[in-house]
Amino acid sequence: MSLWGLVSHMPPEQFSGLFGEFPRSLRCLLADWLENQPWEFITGTDSFCTSAAGALLSAMVEKLRSEAGGKGQPGQVLQQVSNLENTYQRDPLRLVGVVNGILEGERAALLKRDRHLPLSFHRRQEELKFGLELQRLQHRVGEIQALQELWKQMGEGTRACRQLSLQESQLKIDGKLQGKELPALILEAVKDLEGAKLQVLKRLHIWKRQQQLAGNGAVFEENLAPLQKRFENLVDVYFQLHRLVVAAGGELGSDLLSRLLERLDTVLNALIKSSFLVEKQPPQVLKTQTKFQASVRFLLGPRLLKVSAKPYVVRADMVTEKQARELALGGYGTPLSESTGEILHNTVALEISATSATSCAAFKNMLLKKIKRCERKGSESVTEEKCAVLFSTDVALVSGNLTFHLQALSLPIVVIVHGNQDNNAKATVLWDNAFSELERVPFMVAERVPWEKMCETLNLRFMAEVQTSKGLLVEHYFFLAQKIFNNSSASPEDFQNRSVSWAQFNKEILPGRGFTFWQWFDGVLDLTKRCLKSYWSDRLIIGFISKQYVSKLLGSAPDGTFLLRFSDSEIGGVTIAHVIRGKDGSSQVENIQPFSAKDLSIRSLGDRIRDLTQLRNLYPDKPKDQAFGSHYNKEQMGKDGRGYVPTAIKMTVESEREQKLPPQEPAQAVPAHMYGSLAPSPELPMDHRCQVLAPDMRSSGFPTQFLPQFHVPEEVSMNVGIPSTSPFHSPPTLLPAPVNTAAPALPLCPDGSFSNQPLTPELLPCVYMPEDPFPLVLRELSPEPVDEEMPELAPFSPASHVSPFGPLLGNPHSLLPESLGDNVDLPSEEEFRQLLYEGQMEGLQSPAPHCSHPGHPYGDSLANPSW
């Protein structure tokens, strides 16, 4: 957008003093055209500046007349144009000063309001300056050519007299000649060429800096055609000046001639070597044994390279930071002595295209086979070590027998060998790209940077990674500052003048966490990019906000109000915080367990929010269907094309207020002698269940609805050192199986083998886990309590010979359903225990050798129970 487009909306009284000689109506008509002229850079009073000012006056009059006629402007505007032409025709430099004053006033007002000018303005100003410098150079060359032609028309005698007079009247001051004769004109032209060269190289460094910032996500204009045109224009001026200087050797003298030619050759060397650059950078995080691409371009190749039967070859080598520093100090003029890594397919021909007027070498299939690590400094890790790819070639120029060794260094690269190094390597690259300086010593970068610059970097990276136009807000920066500086009590103003260090960014672990600030932030980037882009772009996610501030926001909100924030304690998680209000009117903010990218790939965030009926309004008061309706996935209704009824995953969340213990039904049991010493235990989890039927239970037609399900104790299987090869290494699930009467089941022995005795009701107590302190206990199912602390059993004491399940076996009548009480002749408690003991002794008698377990601490008590 032009300056006029920005300042035209400002109050006119701010510019009342600017439009004295130049009417504001004419400024409005000229608009963008006025800003695209080099008024600011016409500062002299010589013939070139006078002619440039006159050309601008003529162009302005023509522009105003065409605009006034095309838009049907009244005759008053045409009269103003005529007055303008008459006023400044004799002194066009005065017009330059007036217009420049207006533009400077507009810039000052805009800076006062916005504190900065658009980037497009600075770019346009730089282009205008170089364009004017090039015109000045061409004007100087024209003057020198005209003067040489004049001297050619003069006789030898007259020339000698003029030369003598010139030598007497001219004084050398700092290598420059005073006067406007031929030597003075040539010196001014060479000086202007050197200035234009510096400007072109500065523009090239800006292009390289923008290319580096593009690695962090900045917008980058990759087109090198305008820059190549500048190099070619300056080389053309160089050849013209070189020819004129050589032709004027007699008038210049040998000493001045040699110094001028040396200065001109320095300009050519700088232009040629600088025009060899990396057009497409290799990956800045490079994994070994992985293919990658890159390309280099020689901007002056189409103009200078000599046609050769054998094409020029560009070579790529890996260099360390130390080698890169030595090459930079040597001006990239010495060949590399040794590569620090082995790159396959590292030579490519430098191709010249006549149609596109380019000279490029494209590496499409490179592979870093191995890397030689350097000796690191202090606590520096592998992912902080920087290296680069050096591209080099030797070329011969068309003019003369000049040969140049060209070298171009890539941006810093961090080489990794495993994917888990990628995160920390990206942090090194991000810091280097963001905070390195132009023309630095490779690869020096500041250890501390202003927090304000860090915010800009994080915002740039976030928008580029997520591919969104909605960046971070001031509130987000405040939360990030609290996190990285570990200060939750400071105000936003307290962080404005603070600086953040590399250690705080990605070396120091955040307090109470297991990760660094960057590792956490990169996790948020990845989650948002993969699953939350549309939600963030629609501003449905606050995201960067602390749990404490969420409680403050939602504390007074209605029941069901919710918001979305990134998890503060997990990497790559988003959570829902919502308000629950109890019957007494008290409110509580609950945070649902964070969702990872994997969770959201199973069911999207929008569908999860739709599933939860306790969520009603997105903070502050937007109904959730209105906010997230466009993010709901359409659910399939009816049968699909194959006739199947569709299924769907639904999300539910039970809050602590909603968790109630379900009513317990009376337990149903079987006669005690059916499971001997097996008894229910209420303290074990419901996840490990089994159902055991003795053979006679199945064959005798015993009503299985009275059979209980049982828990297999997880702590028994996990805490008694069961070998991994044991079939009971993991908590088993014993399911009913058909009974093969021909091959009855055998009891399991402690060593994992089976006894030769059939599994009878009397032997059922002997079925136990290997190396278990007591027989396998089958437990009666009871309704599983929800979020209720389980009662603990009394510890088992082998010395007392009291079963830990004694209280449950104390009254065997309680294990039978009430419906059987009238039909079954039940034994007394004493008879029950006696029958139980006799059943065990009769079935076991004396334990078989392969069923004994002498190494078990409680083996004897298991074989010969005393209770």
Tab-separated table of C-alpha atoms in Angstrom, residues 195-371:
chain	number	residue	atom	x	y	z
A	195	GLY	CA	29.417	3.128	-4.630
A	196	ALA	CA	26.970	1.317	-6.909
A	197	LYS	CA	28.879	-1.933	-6.322
A	198	LEU	CA	28.515	-1.538	-2.546
A	199	GLN	CA	24.820	-0.907	-2.983
A	200	VAL	CA	24.376	-4.028	-5.125
A	201	LEU	CA	26.292	-6.167	-2.637
A	202	LYS	CA	24.182	-4.764	0.180
A	203	ARG	CA	21.050	-5.693	-1.729
A	204	LEU	CA	22.508	-9.181	-2.267
A	205	HIS	CA	23.130	-9.532	1.475
A	206	ILE	CA	19.539	-8.484	2.140
A	207	TRP	CA	18.364	-11.185	-0.279
A	208	LYS	CA	20.478	-13.760	1.550
A	209	ARG	CA	19.165	-12.571	4.908
A	210	GLN	CA	15.583	-12.856	3.669
A	211	GLN	CA	16.386	-16.338	2.414
A	212	GLN	CA	17.599	-17.247	5.898
A	213	LEU	CA	14.524	-15.767	7.589
A	214	ALA	CA	12.404	-17.789	5.178
A	215	GLY	CA	13.738	-20.834	7.027
A	216	ASN	CA	11.712	-19.566	10.005
A	217	GLY	CA	8.659	-18.862	7.870
A	218	ALA	CA	9.143	-15.295	6.638
A	219	VAL	CA	7.841	-14.231	3.239
A	220	PHE	CA	10.636	-14.430	0.696
A	221	GLU	CA	10.853	-13.051	-2.822
A	222	GLU	CA	13.033	-15.678	-4.443
A	223	ASN	CA	13.177	-14.086	-7.904
A	224	LEU	CA	16.817	-13.329	-8.663
A	225	ALA	CA	16.185	-11.760	-12.063
A	226	PRO	CA	16.185	-8.109	-10.803
A	227	LEU	CA	19.386	-8.696	-8.873
A	228	GLN	CA	21.021	-10.386	-11.837
A	229	LYS	CA	20.067	-7.379	-13.977
A	230	ARG	CA	21.853	-5.064	-11.546
A	231	PHE	CA	25.029	-7.149	-11.664
A	232	GLU	CA	24.967	-7.215	-15.445
A	233	ASN	CA	24.424	-3.435	-15.675
A	234	LEU	CA	27.383	-2.744	-13.421
A	235	VAL	CA	29.598	-5.162	-15.344
A	236	ASP	CA	28.637	-3.374	-18.555
A	237	VAL	CA	29.628	-0.034	-16.989
A	238	TYR	CA	32.877	-1.626	-15.790
A	239	PHE	CA	33.845	-2.709	-19.305
A	240	GLN	CA	33.012	0.742	-20.699
A	241	LEU	CA	35.057	2.517	-18.039
A	242	HIS	CA	37.919	0.058	-18.375
A	243	ARG	CA	38.099	0.752	-22.093
A	244	LEU	CA	37.934	4.554	-21.591
A	245	VAL	CA	40.628	4.487	-18.901
A	246	VAL	CA	42.981	2.471	-21.085
A	247	ALA	CA	42.293	4.832	-24.008
A	248	ALA	CA	43.067	7.856	-21.820
A	249	GLY	CA	46.329	6.416	-20.537
A	250	GLY	CA	48.407	9.182	-22.106
A	251	GLU	CA	46.410	11.926	-20.379
A	252	LEU	CA	46.266	10.107	-17.033
A	253	GLY	CA	49.882	9.143	-16.602
A	254	SER	CA	51.210	5.689	-15.745
A	255	ASP	CA	50.825	5.998	-11.981
A	256	LEU	CA	47.221	7.175	-12.068
A	257	LEU	CA	46.397	4.692	-14.818
A	258	SER	CA	47.658	1.706	-12.813
A	259	ARG	CA	45.742	2.792	-9.698
A	260	LEU	CA	42.523	3.285	-11.650
A	261	LEU	CA	42.825	-0.106	-13.334
A	262	GLU	CA	43.482	-1.737	-9.964
A	263	ARG	CA	40.348	-0.179	-8.490
A	264	LEU	CA	38.299	-1.276	-11.469
A	265	ASP	CA	39.599	-4.849	-11.215
A	266	THR	CA	38.678	-4.900	-7.515
A	267	VAL	CA	35.111	-3.991	-8.437
A	268	LEU	CA	34.974	-6.757	-11.052
A	269	ASN	CA	36.369	-9.366	-8.648
A	270	ALA	CA	33.801	-8.478	-5.992
A	271	LEU	CA	30.921	-8.622	-8.468
A	272	ILE	CA	31.985	-11.967	-9.948
A	273	LYS	CA	32.624	-13.744	-6.654
A	274	SER	CA	29.492	-12.393	-5.009
A	275	SER	CA	27.269	-13.371	-7.917
A	276	PHE	CA	27.946	-17.080	-7.256
A	277	LEU	CA	25.367	-17.987	-4.597
A	278	VAL	CA	23.131	-20.755	-3.244
A	279	GLU	CA	19.733	-20.326	-4.862
A	280	LYS	CA	18.026	-23.279	-3.142
A	281	GLN	CA	19.408	-24.111	0.281
A	282	PRO	CA	19.909	-27.702	1.475
A	283	PRO	CA	17.828	-28.749	4.520
A	284	GLN	CA	19.107	-27.010	7.627
A	285	VAL	CA	18.359	-30.109	9.688
A	286	LEU	CA	20.054	-32.856	7.708
A	287	LYS	CA	19.884	-36.527	8.613
A	288	THR	CA	22.629	-38.850	7.505
A	289	GLN	CA	21.785	-41.525	4.945
A	290	THR	CA	18.979	-39.287	3.651
A	291	LYS	CA	18.829	-37.793	0.158
A	292	PHE	CA	18.567	-34.030	-0.221
A	293	GLN	CA	18.642	-31.339	-2.900
A	294	ALA	CA	20.210	-27.929	-3.441
A	295	SER	CA	21.088	-25.598	-6.318
A	296	VAL	CA	23.585	-22.813	-6.974
A	297	ARG	CA	23.433	-19.967	-9.472
A	298	PHE	CA	26.062	-17.806	-11.147
A	299	LEU	CA	24.332	-14.501	-11.885
A	300	LEU	CA	27.049	-13.289	-14.273
A	301	GLY	CA	27.442	-16.672	-15.965
A	302	PRO	CA	25.365	-15.926	-19.086
A	303	ARG	CA	27.301	-12.669	-19.617
A	304	LEU	CA	30.856	-13.685	-18.744
A	305	LEU	CA	31.440	-17.412	-19.130
A	306	LYS	CA	33.460	-18.546	-22.088
A	307	VAL	CA	31.933	-21.277	-24.185
A	308	SER	CA	33.808	-24.478	-23.337
A	309	ALA	CA	33.739	-27.946	-24.856
A	310	LYS	CA	33.993	-29.371	-21.364
A	311	PRO	CA	31.297	-28.032	-19.018
A	312	TYR	CA	32.236	-26.358	-15.774
A	313	VAL	CA	31.648	-28.640	-12.759
A	314	VAL	CA	30.386	-27.525	-9.338
A	315	ARG	CA	31.412	-29.602	-6.302
A	316	ALA	CA	29.669	-29.840	-2.912
A	317	ASP	CA	31.617	-30.538	0.308
A	318	MET	CA	30.730	-30.508	3.999
A	319	VAL	CA	32.685	-28.052	6.154
A	320	THR	CA	32.765	-27.395	9.882
A	321	GLU	CA	32.124	-24.063	11.548
A	322	LYS	CA	35.862	-23.568	11.982
A	323	GLN	CA	36.537	-24.275	8.298
A	324	ALA	CA	33.732	-21.913	7.268
A	325	ARG	CA	35.270	-19.176	9.422
A	326	GLU	CA	38.695	-19.669	7.830
A	327	LEU	CA	37.210	-19.565	4.330
A	328	ALA	CA	35.326	-16.348	5.131
A	329	LEU	CA	38.436	-14.643	6.494
A	330	GLY	CA	40.304	-15.661	3.332
A	331	GLY	CA	37.625	-14.189	1.093
A	332	TYR	CA	36.514	-17.592	-0.209
A	333	GLY	CA	39.483	-17.612	-2.516
A	334	THR	CA	41.360	-20.697	-1.367
A	335	PRO	CA	40.264	-24.256	-2.177
A	336	LEU	CA	39.028	-26.487	0.648
A	337	SER	CA	41.727	-28.757	2.055
A	338	GLU	CA	39.548	-31.478	3.602
A	339	SER	CA	35.834	-32.248	3.749
A	340	THR	CA	34.351	-32.992	7.152
A	341	GLY	CA	31.784	-35.410	5.761
A	342	GLU	CA	31.287	-37.729	2.822
A	343	ILE	CA	28.603	-36.617	0.347
A	344	LEU	CA	27.554	-38.908	-2.457
A	345	HIS	CA	26.612	-37.508	-5.899
A	346	ASN	CA	28.294	-34.202	-5.038
A	347	THR	CA	29.377	-33.027	-8.520
A	348	VAL	CA	27.047	-31.396	-11.050
A	349	ALA	CA	27.647	-29.517	-14.320
A	350	LEU	CA	27.083	-25.746	-14.376
A	351	GLU	CA	24.523	-25.352	-17.152
A	352	ILE	CA	23.894	-22.131	-19.087
A	353	SER	CA	20.393	-21.614	-20.465
A	354	ALA	CA	20.095	-19.184	-23.353
A	355	THR	CA	16.297	-19.054	-23.176
A	356	SER	CA	16.071	-18.150	-19.487
A	357	ALA	CA	19.447	-16.343	-19.397
A	358	THR	CA	20.530	-18.266	-16.303
A	359	SER	CA	23.551	-20.282	-15.246
A	360	CYS	CA	22.712	-22.919	-12.615
A	361	ALA	CA	23.904	-26.210	-11.119
A	362	ALA	CA	21.126	-28.322	-9.576
A	363	PHE	CA	22.023	-31.094	-7.113
A	364	LYS	CA	19.042	-33.457	-7.084
A	365	ASN	CA	20.357	-36.636	-5.519
A	366	MET	CA	22.922	-35.817	-2.833
A	367	LEU	CA	23.286	-38.002	0.250
A	368	LEU	CA	25.377	-37.376	3.355
A	369	LYS	CA	26.885	-40.774	4.064
A	370	LYS	CA	28.763	-39.859	7.240
A	371	ILE	CA	29.900	-36.855	9.244
